[in-house]
Amino acid sequence: MRADEHLVLHGLAVKRHATAEEVADAIGDDPTRVEEVLAANVTTGRVADLNGKYTLMPGGRMIVKGEYSRHFADVRSSEPFLAAYERFERVNEEVKALITSWQVRQLPSGEAVTNDHSDAAYDEKVIDRLGTLHERFEPTLQEMCTVVPRLQRYADKLDAALHKAEQGDRQWVSDVNLPSFHTVWFEMHEDLLCMLGKVRVE
């Protein structure tokens, strides 16, 4: 499999169920060319077209997974990238904890309840903590971008989502229907795991 074709299918593996435009946006490629690659892989049975949204078939997923060690050998052998990734995983634990705080509030009684976002002061504190964490993480992400420049797309999207959340549009913290901070972070994590051949630990 050519490197450019594998990158398209890698983007689909990260997105899981997406249009050609969404895959192209994820990897920074031309939507028309991505559409051509996906259509060709539908023909071979590696990819399924579900009413305009694509997904990898089990056989296609196995083929893509088997090619990672070849196409991302330079990333897997980059000591600076691997060191940055280890720092990312530590920050990831903090992000998960913050998103839990965003979704669930601890009452003075100790009871955990769903955050209905009626307490603006509480939400602002969580967003402030998220902003501080993101600022601390930015140098690490830039180190990874030096090795894999297309990761800059995640940096830009995280900045945009955080800015909108800080301006009061709170859905940009974790709404799964938007490129919210948590949605983009989750996809970035999946991208890194695929490139490095690692498994997500929940």
Rosetta silent file (secondary structure, phi, psi, omega in degrees, C-alpha in Angstrom):
SEQUENCE: MRADEHLVLHGLAVKRHATAEEVADAIGDDPTRVEEVLAANVTTGRVADLNGKYTLMPGGRMIVKGEYSRHFADVRSSEPFLAAYERFERVNEEVKALITSWQVRQLPSGEAVTNDHSDAAYDEKVIDRLGTLHERFEPTLQEMCTVVPRLQRYADKLDAALHKAEQGDRQWVSDVNLPSFHTVWFEMHEDLLCMLGKVRVE
SCORE:     score description
SCORE:     0.000 S_00000001
   1 L     0.000  130.199  178.783    0.000    0.000    0.000 S_00000001
   2 L   -64.435  153.540 -179.010    1.352    3.412   -0.979 S_00000001
   3 H   -60.944  -40.460 -178.392    2.080    5.872    1.819 S_00000001
   4 H   -68.186  -36.098  177.258   -0.485    8.396    0.549 S_00000001
   5 H   -68.555  -41.818 -179.760   -3.210    5.732    0.348 S_00000001
   6 H   -63.105  -37.321 -179.890   -2.359    4.453    3.814 S_00000001
   7 H   -63.195  -39.233  177.451   -2.592    7.968    5.236 S_00000001
   8 H   -62.399  -46.687 -179.170   -6.145    8.313    3.887 S_00000001
   9 H   -70.233  -29.686  172.967   -7.164    4.985    5.425 S_00000001
  10 H   -63.614  -43.676  177.677   -5.373    5.950    8.630 S_00000001
  11 H   -59.997  -37.961  177.684   -7.510    9.097    8.722 S_00000001
  12 H   -69.207  -36.600  177.737  -10.596    6.939    8.313 S_00000001
  13 H   -62.876  -38.211  179.451   -9.393    4.626   11.094 S_00000001
  14 H   -70.397  -45.317 -178.361   -9.088    7.627   13.391 S_00000001
  15 H   -75.118  -29.733  178.057  -12.472    9.101   12.405 S_00000001
  16 L    76.294  -49.687 -177.168  -14.086    5.610   12.285 S_00000001
  17 L  -147.892  101.850 -169.070  -17.225    6.734   10.399 S_00000001
  18 E  -154.027  159.266  173.423  -16.810    9.807    8.239 S_00000001
  19 L   -77.746  167.380  176.574  -17.351   11.544    4.920 S_00000001
  20 H   -61.021  -37.951 -179.877  -14.472   12.064    2.502 S_00000001
  21 H   -63.833  -39.886  179.827  -14.441   15.745    3.482 S_00000001
  22 H   -68.305  -38.858  177.159  -14.085   14.865    7.171 S_00000001
  23 H   -66.119  -43.482  179.480  -11.243   12.447    6.464 S_00000001
  24 H   -60.287  -40.903  178.578   -9.539   15.047    4.261 S_00000001
  25 H   -64.881  -36.814 -177.908   -9.856   17.630    7.019 S_00000001
  26 H   -66.553  -34.978 -175.342   -8.370   15.201    9.556 S_00000001
  27 H  -108.460   -2.336  178.797   -5.226   14.548    7.521 S_00000001
  28 L    72.518   42.815 -177.615   -4.929   17.851    5.664 S_00000001
  29 L  -120.387  172.716  179.977   -5.488   16.439    2.184 S_00000001
  30 L   -76.883  126.027 -176.881   -7.565   17.329   -0.861 S_00000001
  31 H   -57.777  -36.897 -179.730  -11.168   16.083   -0.483 S_00000001
  32 H   -64.389  -43.790 -179.984  -11.410   15.053   -4.143 S_00000001
  33 H   -67.516  -39.165  177.837   -8.301   12.894   -3.927 S_00000001
  34 H   -62.095  -42.439  178.031   -9.449   11.399   -0.617 S_00000001
  35 H   -58.979  -41.195  179.803  -12.817   10.574   -2.204 S_00000001
  36 H   -64.410  -43.020  179.639  -11.002    8.778   -5.034 S_00000001
  37 H   -64.839  -43.821 -179.625   -8.896    6.712   -2.625 S_00000001
  38 H   -65.560  -42.821  179.653  -11.912    5.772   -0.513 S_00000001
  39 H   -61.790  -40.721  178.845  -13.987    4.862   -3.580 S_00000001
  40 H   -63.486  -35.929 -179.750  -11.180    2.650   -4.872 S_00000001
  41 H   -79.424  -20.684  170.334  -11.031    0.879   -1.524 S_00000001
  42 H   -65.898  -42.104 -179.826  -14.792    0.386   -1.537 S_00000001
  43 H   -60.203  -37.840 -179.026  -14.290   -1.505   -4.796 S_00000001
  44 H   -83.661   -7.615  179.169  -11.693   -3.785   -3.196 S_00000001
  45 L    88.145    4.453  178.758  -13.877   -4.389   -0.125 S_00000001
  46 L   -77.605  -27.666 -175.767  -11.533   -2.706    2.335 S_00000001
  47 E  -128.235  146.697  175.130  -13.968    0.160    2.946 S_00000001
  48 E  -110.739  139.691  176.018  -17.763    0.366    3.124 S_00000001
  49 E  -101.970  110.475 -178.387  -19.771    3.342    1.850 S_00000001
  50 E  -108.384   83.492  179.298  -22.740    3.864    4.166 S_00000001
  51 L    56.353   46.850  176.490  -24.821    6.562    2.501 S_00000001
  52 L    92.400   -8.790  174.645  -21.884    8.881    1.929 S_00000001
  53 E  -111.554  136.726 -174.768  -20.062    8.043    5.141 S_00000001
  54 E  -104.599  153.303  173.441  -17.200    5.602    5.003 S_00000001
  55 E  -148.798  149.569  178.124  -15.911    3.029    7.464 S_00000001
  56 E   -74.176  135.735  172.058  -13.159    0.449    7.354 S_00000001
  57 L   -78.908  159.697 -178.377  -14.251   -3.143    6.932 S_00000001
  58 H   -52.062  -44.076  179.165  -12.605   -5.721    9.256 S_00000001
  59 H   -64.310  -40.939  178.029  -10.285   -6.911    6.491 S_00000001
  60 H   -64.693  -39.422  178.927   -9.356   -3.361    5.574 S_00000001
  61 H   -62.668  -40.020  179.310   -8.692   -2.508    9.202 S_00000001
  62 H   -64.893  -42.099  179.599   -6.327   -5.459    9.490 S_00000001
  63 H   -63.779  -46.080  179.787   -4.446   -4.420    6.351 S_00000001
  64 H   -61.662  -44.939  179.902   -4.118   -0.803    7.521 S_00000001
  65 H   -60.659  -39.134 -178.605   -2.975   -1.918   10.978 S_00000001
  66 H   -68.417  -19.241 -177.543   -0.378   -4.199    9.436 S_00000001
  67 H   -93.555   -8.677 -176.117    1.118   -1.314    7.457 S_00000001
  68 H   -60.073  -43.395 -175.713    1.636    1.068   10.382 S_00000001
  69 H   -62.691  -27.084  179.140    5.056   -0.246   11.336 S_00000001
  70 H   -82.739  -47.816 -174.667    6.296    0.430    7.796 S_00000001
  71 H   -77.925  -21.091  179.756    4.733    3.824    7.141 S_00000001
  72 L  -119.344   28.632  179.371    5.407    5.227   10.614 S_00000001
  73 H   -60.775  -38.768 -178.816    8.779    3.599   11.288 S_00000001
  74 H   -67.002  -34.760  178.219   10.429    7.028   11.528 S_00000001
  75 H   -69.897  -43.362 -177.884    7.895    8.173   14.126 S_00000001
  76 H   -68.092  -19.033  179.844    8.255    4.999   16.165 S_00000001
  77 L  -104.075    2.576 -178.853   12.036    5.392   16.234 S_00000001
  78 L   -84.837  109.552 -179.862   12.037    9.118   17.053 S_00000001
  79 H   -61.546  -42.154  177.431   13.206    9.553   20.642 S_00000001
  80 H   -60.468  -40.154 -179.884   11.950   13.180   20.847 S_00000001
  81 H   -66.819  -44.369 -178.960    8.508   12.098   19.607 S_00000001
  82 H   -64.635  -37.854  178.030    8.308    9.154   21.993 S_00000001
  83 H   -66.643  -40.457  177.566    9.364   11.313   24.931 S_00000001
  84 H   -65.009  -39.088  179.384    6.720   13.893   24.002 S_00000001
  85 H   -62.378  -40.062  178.745    4.133   11.139   23.696 S_00000001
  86 H   -62.259  -38.463  176.232    4.896    9.925   27.226 S_00000001
  87 H   -67.455  -37.617  176.971    4.280   13.463   28.491 S_00000001
  88 H   -57.693  -44.607 -177.080    1.071   13.560   26.462 S_00000001
  89 H   -63.373  -34.168  177.288   -0.212   10.427   28.208 S_00000001
  90 H   -68.243  -41.655  177.309    0.349   12.000   31.619 S_00000001
  91 H   -66.862  -34.159 -179.821   -1.553   15.115   30.555 S_00000001
  92 H   -57.623  -37.852  177.966   -4.241   12.884   29.059 S_00000001
  93 H   -62.809  -37.394  179.028   -5.055   11.560   32.529 S_00000001
  94 H   -70.526  -38.290  177.658   -5.586   15.129   33.702 S_00000001
  95 H   -62.881  -43.907  178.835   -7.778   15.927   30.704 S_00000001
  96 H   -59.667  -40.794  179.692   -9.945   12.883   31.429 S_00000001
  97 H   -66.073  -38.895  179.242  -10.330   14.001   35.035 S_00000001
  98 H   -67.603  -40.201  178.815  -11.297   17.512   33.942 S_00000001
  99 H   -66.205  -35.479  174.890  -13.877   16.245   31.468 S_00000001
 100 H   -62.681  -42.155  177.348  -15.335   14.085   34.238 S_00000001
 101 H   -63.367  -31.986  178.378  -15.555   17.218   36.404 S_00000001
 102 H   -70.417  -35.150 -175.068  -17.302   18.942   33.507 S_00000001
 103 H   -89.916  -28.297 -175.468  -19.859   16.162   33.166 S_00000001
 104 E  -133.046  130.848  178.445  -20.343   15.274   36.843 S_00000001
 105 E  -104.311  146.301  176.217  -20.438   17.538   39.889 S_00000001
 106 E  -100.406  116.455  179.475  -19.623   16.559   43.438 S_00000001
 107 L   -76.470  159.836  177.711  -22.162   17.988   45.886 S_00000001
 108 L   -54.518  -27.939  179.521  -21.136   19.098   49.421 S_00000001
 109 L   -74.432  -11.463 -177.701  -22.865   15.945   50.665 S_00000001
 110 L    98.668   -8.408 -179.602  -20.455   13.865   48.605 S_00000001
 111 L   -74.174  137.107  176.747  -23.136   12.804   46.113 S_00000001
 112 E   -94.911  126.421 -179.424  -22.092   12.821   42.444 S_00000001
 113 E  -130.344  156.853  176.923  -24.704   14.296   40.099 S_00000001
 114 E   -63.714  133.935  178.475  -24.838   15.119   36.414 S_00000001
 115 L   -75.549  114.314  179.828  -23.661   18.656   35.764 S_00000001
 116 L   -90.907    3.861  175.649  -26.635   20.527   34.344 S_00000001
 117 L    61.462   27.147  176.484  -24.420   23.587   33.747 S_00000001
 118 L   -84.531  -16.214 -179.894  -26.722   25.835   35.755 S_00000001
 119 L  -100.466   95.403 -176.302  -23.787   26.965   37.931 S_00000001
 120 H   -62.169  -36.538 -178.852  -21.810   29.320   35.691 S_00000001
 121 H   -63.924  -41.148  178.383  -19.090   29.845   38.304 S_00000001
 122 H   -62.177  -48.212 -178.699  -18.436   26.097   38.532 S_00000001
 123 H   -61.166  -40.829 -179.502  -18.232   25.754   34.743 S_00000001
 124 H   -63.411  -36.676  178.839  -15.888   28.730   34.453 S_00000001
 125 H   -65.392  -40.430  179.176  -13.515   27.176   36.976 S_00000001
 126 H   -65.723  -42.898  179.780  -13.381   23.934   34.980 S_00000001
 127 H   -64.512  -39.127  177.364  -12.769   25.847   31.735 S_00000001
 128 H   -61.173  -43.031  179.265  -10.023   27.881   33.433 S_00000001
 129 H   -65.322  -36.847  178.523   -8.346   24.673   34.578 S_00000001
 130 H   -66.210  -41.029  178.291   -8.653   23.276   31.059 S_00000001
 131 H   -62.861  -42.237  178.367   -7.053   26.408   29.644 S_00000001
 132 H   -64.027  -41.732  179.238   -4.163   26.198   32.106 S_00000001
 133 H   -65.248  -42.861  179.853   -3.627   22.536   31.277 S_00000001
 134 H   -63.237  -41.767  178.881   -3.710   23.219   27.541 S_00000001
 135 H   -61.239  -39.068  178.329   -1.173   26.025   27.891 S_00000001
 136 H   -68.921  -31.308 -177.030    1.140   23.678   29.758 S_00000001
 137 H   -82.100  -23.956 -173.239    0.697   20.988   27.096 S_00000001
 138 H   -51.886  -44.141  179.228    1.263   23.215   24.046 S_00000001
 139 H   -61.200  -34.840  177.984    5.090   22.916   24.002 S_00000001
 140 H   -66.408  -43.385  178.677    4.773   19.118   24.050 S_00000001
 141 H   -63.703  -38.597  179.107    2.327   19.162   21.153 S_00000001
 142 H   -66.010  -33.271  175.108    4.654   21.445   19.197 S_00000001
 143 H   -63.066  -41.019  178.075    7.493   18.964   19.731 S_00000001
 144 H   -68.323  -36.472  179.121    5.314   16.255   18.184 S_00000001
 145 H   -64.711  -29.129  178.278    4.356   18.599   15.324 S_00000001
 146 H   -62.621  -35.004  179.982    8.048   19.021   14.525 S_00000001
 147 H   -86.190  -40.789 -179.773    8.213   15.293   13.733 S_00000001
 148 L  -125.189   88.598 -173.879    4.691   14.959   12.249 S_00000001
 149 H   -55.751  -30.894 -177.143    3.675   18.391   10.872 S_00000001
 150 H   -65.667  -15.889  177.324    0.059   17.401   10.130 S_00000001
 151 H   -66.558  -13.972  177.034   -0.547   17.196   13.902 S_00000001
 152 H   -59.470  -26.230  178.902   -0.627   21.004   13.819 S_00000001
 153 H   -61.551  -36.602  177.176   -4.244   20.638   12.704 S_00000001
 154 H   -68.250  -42.055  179.310   -5.067   19.310   16.165 S_00000001
 155 H   -58.290  -44.897 -179.423   -3.235   22.194   17.817 S_00000001
 156 H   -64.615  -41.462 -177.985   -5.240   24.702   15.778 S_00000001
 157 H   -70.835  -36.509  176.986   -8.554   22.967   16.509 S_00000001
 158 H   -64.753  -43.170  177.815   -7.837   22.698   20.236 S_00000001
 159 H   -60.090  -44.815 -177.469   -7.010   26.406   20.353 S_00000001
 160 H   -65.043  -44.269 -179.350  -10.205   27.272   18.481 S_00000001
 161 H   -65.315  -43.321  179.910  -12.437   25.099   20.669 S_00000001
 162 H   -64.208  -41.418  179.237  -10.905   26.397   23.895 S_00000001
 163 H   -60.077  -43.621  179.907  -11.265   30.003   22.745 S_00000001
 164 H   -65.117  -40.115  178.394  -14.969   29.487   22.015 S_00000001
 165 H   -64.438  -41.766 -179.936  -15.506   27.808   25.387 S_00000001
 166 H   -67.898  -24.241  177.880  -13.723   30.652   27.173 S_00000001
 167 L   -84.053    1.082  175.278  -15.939   33.137   25.338 S_00000001
 168 L   109.348   -5.393  179.440  -18.999   31.461   26.868 S_00000001
 169 L   -89.324   82.984 -167.128  -19.981   28.899   24.249 S_00000001
 170 H   -67.723  -17.898  179.534  -19.734   25.969   26.654 S_00000001
 171 H   -64.652  -17.752 -178.926  -20.733   23.259   24.179 S_00000001
 172 H   -78.254    1.357  174.510  -17.200   23.559   22.750 S_00000001
 173 L   -76.805  -48.341 -172.177  -15.806   21.819   25.819 S_00000001
 174 L  -147.960    9.428 -178.108  -17.091   18.333   25.059 S_00000001
 175 L   -62.868  122.771 -176.973  -20.003   18.247   22.567 S_00000001
 176 L   -72.481  -13.773 -179.699  -19.512   15.148   20.396 S_00000001
 177 L   -91.158    3.043  179.335  -21.368   16.805   17.502 S_00000001
 178 L  -129.327  161.210  170.001  -18.755   19.568   17.250 S_00000001
 179 L   -75.969   59.789 -178.801  -14.957   19.666   16.944 S_00000001
 180 L   -70.521  170.295 -178.147  -15.039   20.451   20.661 S_00000001
 181 H   -56.157  -48.276 -176.939  -11.929   20.320   22.823 S_00000001
 182 H   -69.153  -38.272  178.671  -12.656   16.817   24.069 S_00000001
 183 H   -62.285  -46.209  179.689  -13.692   15.502   20.635 S_00000001
 184 H   -66.124  -41.827  178.938  -10.495   16.793   19.030 S_00000001
 185 H   -60.438  -43.951 -179.750   -8.382   15.549   21.950 S_00000001
 186 H   -60.963  -44.633 -179.970   -9.932   12.081   21.659 S_00000001
 187 H   -66.316  -39.538  177.881   -9.195   11.939   17.920 S_00000001
 188 H   -61.803  -41.922  178.037   -5.640   13.160   18.447 S_00000001
 189 H   -61.379  -43.921  178.993   -5.128   10.429   21.030 S_00000001
 190 H   -62.446  -40.985  178.463   -6.471    7.823   18.612 S_00000001
 191 H   -59.311  -48.390 -179.156   -4.158    9.156   15.886 S_00000001
 192 H   -63.210  -42.664 -179.945   -1.127    8.845   18.170 S_00000001
 193 H   -61.067  -44.014  179.728   -2.100    5.353   19.307 S_00000001
 194 H   -63.169  -47.863 -178.590   -2.433    4.137   15.717 S_00000001
 195 H   -59.592  -38.054 -174.246    0.874    5.622   14.616 S_00000001
 196 H   -95.661   -3.368  178.736    2.722    4.117   17.564 S_00000001
 197 L    69.943   35.299 -179.561    0.912    0.781   17.661 S_00000001
 198 L  -108.592  166.488 -177.126   -0.401    1.276   21.175 S_00000001
 199 L  -113.635  137.402  177.858   -3.753    0.432   22.748 S_00000001
 200 L   -66.172  133.166  176.679   -6.040    2.904   24.484 S_00000001
 201 L  -107.891  117.603 -177.025   -6.296    2.359   28.226 S_00000001
 202 L   -86.570    0.000    0.000   -9.655    3.474   29.608 S_00000001
